[in-house]
């Protein structure tokens, strides 16, 4: 029990005191930063055009975890990826990004998670460049899709016109046979009539022959 009080307990108190002091220091740093936000906003707007290309290059060369935190910063992520976050902020300091220097100093001293407010402020400004870049990239496929759909619509119209032409030709061809059939039907009665006339002409000589034969028989019979 004496060992616990004399050796272990003092160390635990020291750690808690240290953490308490660290949190207090981080809170003070955050307050100072918040008081200067208006100044950083003004500087950001003035240098926005100049910073865009440089910020985009730094963002593209960073890790996937940092990219996610830039878009959606959170204390757990900042704490877990503190080294990568600190490196990213230091790169922003090199290009004189507004607010990055005090954030870098506070982050290296207290950790990104304890100064999440100032870190989130800087990341929010960085994300304005990233969102713009992504929107431009997304707009290009949409235009291509619209052009492709326009071409497809024209192809469909052409195909429909060709189908209509083919159907019209098929209808014309289907109408031709009945007319020739009608001619055949008309020809048949004519042929039948001719055949009947020939038959009648052939019958007439036969009837004449029978009549003359009957007359001769009547003449040959003896009168009473």
PDB file of C-alpha atoms in Angstrom:
ATOM      1  CA  UNK A   1       0.000   0.000   0.000  1.00  0.00           C
ATOM      2  CA  UNK A   2       2.886   2.335   0.794  1.00  0.00           C
ATOM      3  CA  UNK A   3       4.473   1.593  -2.582  1.00  0.00           C
ATOM      4  CA  UNK A   4       1.182   2.452  -4.367  1.00  0.00           C
ATOM      5  CA  UNK A   5       0.948   5.833  -2.637  1.00  0.00           C
ATOM      6  CA  UNK A   6       4.580   6.694  -2.969  1.00  0.00           C
ATOM      7  CA  UNK A   7       5.352   5.435  -6.491  1.00  0.00           C
ATOM      8  CA  UNK A   8       2.291   4.599  -8.658  1.00  0.00           C
ATOM      9  CA  UNK A   9      -0.207   7.262  -7.620  1.00  0.00           C
ATOM     10  CA  UNK A  10       2.147  10.212  -8.240  1.00  0.00           C
ATOM     11  CA  UNK A  11       2.813   8.962 -11.781  1.00  0.00           C
ATOM     12  CA  UNK A  12      -0.910   8.640 -12.525  1.00  0.00           C
ATOM     13  CA  UNK A  13      -1.532  12.150 -11.197  1.00  0.00           C
ATOM     14  CA  UNK A  14       1.305  13.449 -13.313  1.00  0.00           C
ATOM     15  CA  UNK A  15      -0.209  11.916 -16.458  1.00  0.00           C
ATOM     16  CA  UNK A  16      -3.647  13.358 -15.705  1.00  0.00           C
ATOM     17  CA  UNK A  17      -2.120  16.736 -14.883  1.00  0.00           C
ATOM     18  CA  UNK A  18      -0.195  16.631 -18.105  1.00  0.00           C
ATOM     19  CA  UNK A  19      -3.345  15.728 -20.103  1.00  0.00           C
ATOM     20  CA  UNK A  20      -5.277  18.436 -18.317  1.00  0.00           C
ATOM     21  CA  UNK A  21      -2.590  20.985 -19.097  1.00  0.00           C
ATOM     22  CA  UNK A  22      -2.486  19.779 -22.707  1.00  0.00           C
ATOM     23  CA  UNK A  23      -6.240  20.101 -23.137  1.00  0.00           C
ATOM     24  CA  UNK A  24      -6.197  23.537 -21.559  1.00  0.00           C
ATOM     25  CA  UNK A  25      -3.407  24.619 -23.914  1.00  0.00           C
ATOM     26  CA  UNK A  26      -5.308  23.206 -26.910  1.00  0.00           C
ATOM     27  CA  UNK A  27      -8.467  25.034 -25.854  1.00  0.00           C
ATOM     28  CA  UNK A  28      -6.534  28.290 -25.590  1.00  0.00           C
ATOM     29  CA  UNK A  29      -5.006  27.751 -29.043  1.00  0.00           C
ATOM     30  CA  UNK A  30      -8.469  27.111 -30.508  1.00  0.00           C
ATOM     31  CA  UNK A  31      -9.797  30.314 -28.941  1.00  0.00           C
ATOM     32  CA  UNK A  32      -6.957  32.400 -30.368  1.00  0.00           C
ATOM     33  CA  UNK A  33      -7.532  30.850 -33.788  1.00  0.00           C
ATOM     34  CA  UNK A  34     -11.279  31.537 -33.676  1.00  0.00           C
ATOM     35  CA  UNK A  35     -10.576  35.189 -32.960  1.00  0.00           C
ATOM     36  CA  UNK A  36      -8.550  35.392 -36.180  1.00  0.00           C
ATOM     37  CA  UNK A  37     -10.958  33.498 -38.470  1.00  0.00           C
ATOM     38  CA  UNK A  38     -12.246  36.638 -40.149  1.00  0.00           C
ATOM     39  CA  UNK A  39      -8.699  37.604 -41.095  1.00  0.00           C
ATOM     40  CA  UNK A  40      -8.013  34.114 -42.513  1.00  0.00           C
ATOM     41  CA  UNK A  41     -11.256  34.193 -44.513  1.00  0.00           C
ATOM     42  CA  UNK A  42     -10.313  37.514 -46.093  1.00  0.00           C
ATOM     43  CA  UNK A  43      -6.810  36.310 -46.970  1.00  0.00           C
ATOM     44  CA  UNK A  44      -8.250  33.114 -48.436  1.00  0.00           C
ATOM     45  CA  UNK A  45     -10.602  34.987 -50.776  1.00  0.00           C
ATOM     46  CA  UNK A  46      -7.763  37.225 -51.947  1.00  0.00           C
ATOM     47  CA  UNK A  47      -5.419  34.303 -52.712  1.00  0.00           C
ATOM     48  CA  UNK A  48      -8.030  31.817 -53.905  1.00  0.00           C
ATOM     49  CA  UNK A  49      -7.068  31.852 -57.589  1.00  0.00           C
ATOM     50  CA  UNK A  50      -3.352  31.683 -56.816  1.00  0.00           C
ATOM     51  CA  UNK A  51      -3.787  28.747 -54.414  1.00  0.00           C
ATOM     52  CA  UNK A  52      -6.067  26.497 -56.473  1.00  0.00           C
ATOM     53  CA  UNK A  53      -3.444  24.626 -58.528  1.00  0.00           C
ATOM     54  CA  UNK A  54      -1.027  24.243 -55.592  1.00  0.00           C
ATOM     55  CA  UNK A  55      -3.714  22.992 -53.202  1.00  0.00           C
ATOM     56  CA  UNK A  56      -5.000  20.495 -55.771  1.00  0.00           C
ATOM     57  CA  UNK A  57      -1.477  19.079 -56.246  1.00  0.00           C
ATOM     58  CA  UNK A  58      -0.980  18.656 -52.479  1.00  0.00           C
ATOM     59  CA  UNK A  59      -4.400  17.019 -52.132  1.00  0.00           C
ATOM     60  CA  UNK A  60      -3.820  14.572 -54.999  1.00  0.00           C
ATOM     61  CA  UNK A  61      -0.472  13.457 -53.548  1.00  0.00           C
ATOM     62  CA  UNK A  62      -1.955  12.808 -50.087  1.00  0.00           C
ATOM     63  CA  UNK A  63      -3.263   9.481 -48.740  1.00  0.00           C
ATOM     64  CA  UNK A  64      -6.828   8.212 -49.114  1.00  0.00           C
ATOM     65  CA  UNK A  65      -7.413   8.669 -45.368  1.00  0.00           C
ATOM     66  CA  UNK A  66      -6.411  12.338 -45.496  1.00  0.00           C
ATOM     67  CA  UNK A  67      -8.592  12.916 -48.562  1.00  0.00           C
ATOM     68  CA  UNK A  68     -11.568  11.510 -46.665  1.00  0.00           C
ATOM     69  CA  UNK A  69     -10.811  13.721 -43.655  1.00  0.00           C
ATOM     70  CA  UNK A  70     -10.534  16.813 -45.851  1.00  0.00           C
ATOM     71  CA  UNK A  71     -14.080  16.172 -47.076  1.00  0.00           C
ATOM     72  CA  UNK A  72     -15.481  15.027 -43.706  1.00  0.00           C
ATOM     73  CA  UNK A  73     -13.168  15.824 -40.745  1.00  0.00           C
ATOM     74  CA  UNK A  74     -13.840  14.099 -37.402  1.00  0.00           C
ATOM     75  CA  UNK A  75     -11.896  13.784 -34.128  1.00  0.00           C
ATOM     76  CA  UNK A  76     -11.546   9.995 -34.295  1.00  0.00           C
ATOM     77  CA  UNK A  77     -10.091  10.149 -37.821  1.00  0.00           C
ATOM     78  CA  UNK A  78      -7.764  13.047 -36.937  1.00  0.00           C
ATOM     79  CA  UNK A  79      -6.472  11.131 -33.917  1.00  0.00           C
ATOM     80  CA  UNK A  80      -5.984   7.878 -35.835  1.00  0.00           C
ATOM     81  CA  UNK A  81      -4.196   9.550 -38.772  1.00  0.00           C
ATOM     82  CA  UNK A  82      -2.453  12.323 -36.799  1.00  0.00           C
ATOM     83  CA  UNK A  83       0.928  11.886 -38.529  1.00  0.00           C
ATOM     84  CA  UNK A  84      -0.535  12.041 -42.060  1.00  0.00           C
ATOM     85  CA  UNK A  85      -2.746  14.994 -41.095  1.00  0.00           C
ATOM     86  CA  UNK A  86       0.198  16.888 -39.629  1.00  0.00           C
ATOM     87  CA  UNK A  87       2.228  16.277 -42.792  1.00  0.00           C
ATOM     88  CA  UNK A  88      -0.635  17.531 -44.960  1.00  0.00           C
ATOM     89  CA  UNK A  89      -0.965  20.745 -42.913  1.00  0.00           C
ATOM     90  CA  UNK A  90       2.795  21.328 -43.127  1.00  0.00           C
ATOM     91  CA  UNK A  91       2.549  21.131 -46.924  1.00  0.00           C
ATOM     92  CA  UNK A  92      -0.130  23.830 -46.801  1.00  0.00           C
ATOM     93  CA  UNK A  93       2.203  26.005 -44.690  1.00  0.00           C
ATOM     94  CA  UNK A  94       4.799  25.802 -47.492  1.00  0.00           C
ATOM     95  CA  UNK A  95       2.388  27.455 -49.955  1.00  0.00           C
ATOM     96  CA  UNK A  96       1.337  30.040 -47.338  1.00  0.00           C
ATOM     97  CA  UNK A  97      -2.239  28.757 -47.063  1.00  0.00           C
ATOM     98  CA  UNK A  98      -4.232  31.148 -44.811  1.00  0.00           C
ATOM     99  CA  UNK A  99      -4.494  29.825 -41.226  1.00  0.00           C
ATOM    100  CA  UNK A 100      -2.288  26.783 -41.864  1.00  0.00           C
ATOM    101  CA  UNK A 101       0.731  28.015 -39.836  1.00  0.00           C
ATOM    102  CA  UNK A 102      -0.999  28.472 -36.424  1.00  0.00           C
ATOM    103  CA  UNK A 103      -2.925  25.225 -37.014  1.00  0.00           C
ATOM    104  CA  UNK A 104       0.312  23.369 -37.781  1.00  0.00           C
ATOM    105  CA  UNK A 105       1.950  24.689 -34.595  1.00  0.00           C
ATOM    106  CA  UNK A 106      -1.052  23.807 -32.407  1.00  0.00           C
ATOM    107  CA  UNK A 107      -1.440  20.390 -34.057  1.00  0.00           C
ATOM    108  CA  UNK A 108       2.214  19.443 -33.569  1.00  0.00           C
ATOM    109  CA  UNK A 109       2.049  20.524 -29.914  1.00  0.00           C
ATOM    110  CA  UNK A 110      -1.343  19.158 -28.827  1.00  0.00           C
ATOM    111  CA  UNK A 111      -2.295  16.735 -31.617  1.00  0.00           C
ATOM    112  CA  UNK A 112      -4.834  17.288 -34.459  1.00  0.00           C
ATOM    113  CA  UNK A 113      -7.698  15.762 -32.459  1.00  0.00           C
ATOM    114  CA  UNK A 114      -7.423  18.346 -29.642  1.00  0.00           C
ATOM    115  CA  UNK A 115      -7.440  21.250 -32.104  1.00  0.00           C
ATOM    116  CA  UNK A 116     -10.056  19.727 -34.412  1.00  0.00           C
ATOM    117  CA  UNK A 117     -11.844  23.089 -34.793  1.00  0.00           C
ATOM    118  CA  UNK A 118      -8.953  24.944 -36.461  1.00  0.00           C
ATOM    119  CA  UNK A 119      -7.973  21.836 -38.460  1.00  0.00           C
ATOM    120  CA  UNK A 120     -11.561  21.486 -39.743  1.00  0.00           C
ATOM    121  CA  UNK A 121     -11.555  25.169 -40.735  1.00  0.00           C
ATOM    122  CA  UNK A 122      -8.460  24.699 -42.905  1.00  0.00           C
ATOM    123  CA  UNK A 123      -9.778  21.443 -44.378  1.00  0.00           C
ATOM    124  CA  UNK A 124     -13.081  23.120 -45.216  1.00  0.00           C
ATOM    125  CA  UNK A 125     -11.243  25.785 -47.220  1.00  0.00           C
ATOM    126  CA  UNK A 126      -9.191  23.113 -49.004  1.00  0.00           C
ATOM    127  CA  UNK A 127     -12.347  21.141 -49.866  1.00  0.00           C
ATOM    128  CA  UNK A 128     -13.778  24.099 -51.839  1.00  0.00           C
ATOM    129  CA  UNK A 129     -11.062  23.521 -54.457  1.00  0.00           C
ATOM    130  CA  UNK A 130     -11.562  19.754 -54.453  1.00  0.00           C
ATOM    131  CA  UNK A 131     -15.347  19.889 -54.850  1.00  0.00           C
ATOM    132  CA  UNK A 132     -14.943  22.278 -57.809  1.00  0.00           C
ATOM    133  CA  UNK A 133     -12.473  19.921 -59.504  1.00  0.00           C
ATOM    134  CA  UNK A 134     -14.725  16.896 -59.015  1.00  0.00           C
ATOM    135  CA  UNK A 135     -17.778  18.731 -60.377  1.00  0.00           C
ATOM    136  CA  UNK A 136     -15.888  19.627 -63.570  1.00  0.00           C
ATOM    137  CA  UNK A 137     -14.800  16.001 -64.024  1.00  0.00           C
ATOM    138  CA  UNK A 138     -18.361  14.741 -63.493  1.00  0.00           C
ATOM    139  CA  UNK A 139     -19.790  17.218 -66.014  1.00  0.00           C
ATOM    140  CA  UNK A 140     -17.730  15.792 -68.910  1.00  0.00           C
ATOM    141  CA  UNK A 141     -19.251  12.255 -68.912  1.00  0.00           C
ATOM    142  CA  UNK A 142     -22.733  13.791 -68.772  1.00  0.00           C
ATOM    143  CA  UNK A 143     -22.083  15.746 -71.977  1.00  0.00           C
ATOM    144  CA  UNK A 144     -20.721  12.637 -73.658  1.00  0.00           C
ATOM    145  CA  UNK A 145     -23.786  10.676 -72.566  1.00  0.00           C
ATOM    146  CA  UNK A 146     -26.090  13.329 -73.999  1.00  0.00           C
ATOM    147  CA  UNK A 147     -24.223  13.251 -77.324  1.00  0.00           C
ATOM    148  CA  UNK A 148     -24.346   9.453 -77.402  1.00  0.00           C
ATOM    149  CA  UNK A 149     -28.073   9.416 -76.672  1.00  0.00           C
ATOM    150  CA  UNK A 150     -28.622  11.954 -79.484  1.00  0.00           C
ATOM    151  CA  UNK A 151     -26.752   9.733 -81.945  1.00  0.00           C
ATOM    152  CA  UNK A 152     -28.748   6.683 -80.796  1.00  0.00           C
ATOM    153  CA  UNK A 153     -32.026   8.558 -81.286  1.00  0.00           C
ATOM    154  CA  UNK A 154     -31.031   9.495 -84.838  1.00  0.00           C
ATOM    155  CA  UNK A 155     -30.079   5.877 -85.563  1.00  0.00           C
ATOM    156  CA  UNK A 156     -33.449   4.689 -84.245  1.00  0.00           C
ATOM    157  CA  UNK A 157     -35.283   7.193 -86.500  1.00  0.00           C
ATOM    158  CA  UNK A 158     -33.291   6.024 -89.548  1.00  0.00           C
ATOM    159  CA  UNK A 159     -34.002   2.374 -88.708  1.00  0.00           C
ATOM    160  CA  UNK A 160     -37.727   3.083 -88.354  1.00  0.00           C
ATOM    161  CA  UNK A 161     -37.784   4.857 -91.733  1.00  0.00           C
ATOM    162  CA  UNK A 162     -36.012   1.910 -93.357  1.00  0.00           C
ATOM    163  CA  UNK A 163     -38.512  -0.504 -91.778  1.00  0.00           C
ATOM    164  CA  UNK A 164     -41.412   1.570 -93.097  1.00  0.00           C
ATOM    165  CA  UNK A 165     -39.915   1.505 -96.616  1.00  0.00           C
ATOM    166  CA  UNK A 166     -39.438  -2.271 -96.427  1.00  0.00           C
ATOM    167  CA  UNK A 167     -43.023  -2.760 -95.216  1.00  0.00           C
ATOM    168  CA  UNK A 168     -44.343  -0.567 -98.052  1.00  0.00           C
ATOM    169  CA  UNK A 169     -42.359  -2.594-100.620  1.00  0.00           C
ATOM    170  CA  UNK A 170     -43.648  -5.856 -99.144  1.00  0.00           C
ATOM    171  CA  UNK A 171     -47.241  -4.596 -99.349  1.00  0.00           C
ATOM    172  CA  UNK A 172     -46.747  -3.605-102.994  1.00  0.00           C
ATOM    173  CA  UNK A 173     -45.333  -7.025-103.834  1.00  0.00           C
ATOM    174  CA  UNK A 174     -48.179  -8.781-102.011  1.00  0.00           C
ATOM    175  CA  UNK A 175     -50.759  -6.806-104.020  1.00  0.00           C
ATOM    176  CA  UNK A 176     -49.295  -7.830-107.439  1.00  0.00           C
ATOM    177  CA  UNK A 177     -50.211 -11.602-107.389  1.00  0.00           C
ATOM    178  CA  UNK A 178     -53.975 -11.063-106.877  1.00  0.00           C
ATOM    179  CA  UNK A 179     -54.148  -8.884-110.001  1.00  0.00           C
ATOM    180  CA  UNK A 180     -52.494 -11.571-112.112  1.00  0.00           C
ATOM    181  CA  UNK A 181     -54.827 -14.115-110.517  1.00  0.00           C
ATOM    182  CA  UNK A 182     -57.775 -11.954-111.516  1.00  0.00           C
ATOM    183  CA  UNK A 183     -56.496 -11.931-115.101  1.00  0.00           C
ATOM    184  CA  UNK A 184     -56.289 -15.706-114.971  1.00  0.00           C
ATOM    185  CA  UNK A 185     -59.879 -15.884-113.682  1.00  0.00           C
ATOM    186  CA  UNK A 186     -61.013 -13.544-116.450  1.00  0.00           C
ATOM    187  CA  UNK A 187     -59.189 -15.607-119.067  1.00  0.00           C
ATOM    188  CA  UNK A 188     -60.778 -18.861-117.882  1.00  0.00           C
ATOM    189  CA  UNK A 189     -64.420 -17.881-118.668  1.00  0.00           C
ATOM    190  CA  UNK A 190     -63.322 -16.755-122.122  1.00  0.00           C
ATOM    191  CA  UNK A 191     -61.607 -20.051-122.719  1.00  0.00           C
ATOM    192  CA  UNK A 192     -64.698 -21.934-121.450  1.00  0.00           C
ATOM    193  CA  UNK A 193     -66.975 -20.000-123.783  1.00  0.00           C
ATOM    194  CA  UNK A 194     -64.760 -20.802-126.766  1.00  0.00           C
ATOM    195  CA  UNK A 195     -64.783 -24.491-125.856  1.00  0.00           C
ATOM    196  CA  UNK A 196     -68.577 -24.504-125.665  1.00  0.00           C
ATOM    197  CA  UNK A 197     -68.894 -22.857-129.068  1.00  0.00           C
ATOM    198  CA  UNK A 198     -66.572 -25.437-130.632  1.00  0.00           C
ATOM    199  CA  UNK A 199     -68.623 -28.230-129.041  1.00  0.00           C
ATOM    200  CA  UNK A 200     -71.845 -26.744-130.440  1.00  0.00           C
ATOM    201  CA  UNK A 201     -70.352 -26.472-133.934  1.00  0.00           C
ATOM    202  CA  UNK A 202     -69.284 -30.107-133.735  1.00  0.00           C
ATOM    203  CA  UNK A 203     -72.777 -31.142-132.640  1.00  0.00           C
ATOM    204  CA  UNK A 204     -74.491 -29.333-135.562  1.00  0.00           C
ATOM    205  CA  UNK A 205     -73.038 -31.550-138.356  1.00  0.00           C
ATOM    206  CA  UNK A 206     -73.981 -34.599-136.299  1.00  0.00           C
ATOM    207  CA  UNK A 207     -77.584 -33.401-135.970  1.00  0.00           C
ATOM    208  CA  UNK A 208     -77.727 -32.599-139.677  1.00  0.00           C
ATOM    209  CA  UNK A 209     -76.459 -36.044-140.517  1.00  0.00           C
ATOM    210  CA  UNK A 210     -79.073 -37.690-138.307  1.00  0.00           C
ATOM    211  CA  UNK A 211     -81.872 -35.603-139.894  1.00  0.00           C
ATOM    212  CA  UNK A 212     -80.854 -36.505-143.464  1.00  0.00           C
ATOM    213  CA  UNK A 213     -80.598 -40.155-142.493  1.00  0.00           C
ATOM    214  CA  UNK A 214     -84.146 -40.087-141.106  1.00  0.00           C
ATOM    215  CA  UNK A 215     -85.462 -38.426-144.260  1.00  0.00           C
ATOM    216  CA  UNK A 216     -83.875 -41.069-146.460  1.00  0.00           C
ATOM    217  CA  UNK A 217     -85.431 -43.872-144.434  1.00  0.00           C
ATOM    218  CA  UNK A 218     -88.822 -42.264-144.753  1.00  0.00           C
ATOM    219  CA  UNK A 219     -88.480 -42.028-148.556  1.00  0.00           C
ATOM    220  CA  UNK A 220     -87.366 -45.635-148.893  1.00  0.00           C
ATOM    221  CA  UNK A 221     -90.389 -47.086-147.073  1.00  0.00           C
ATOM    222  CA  UNK A 222     -93.055 -48.429-149.584  1.00  0.00           C
ATOM    223  CA  UNK A 223     -96.265 -46.540-149.795  1.00  0.00           C
ATOM    224  CA  UNK A 224     -99.464 -48.647-148.966  1.00  0.00           C
TER     225      UNK A 224
END
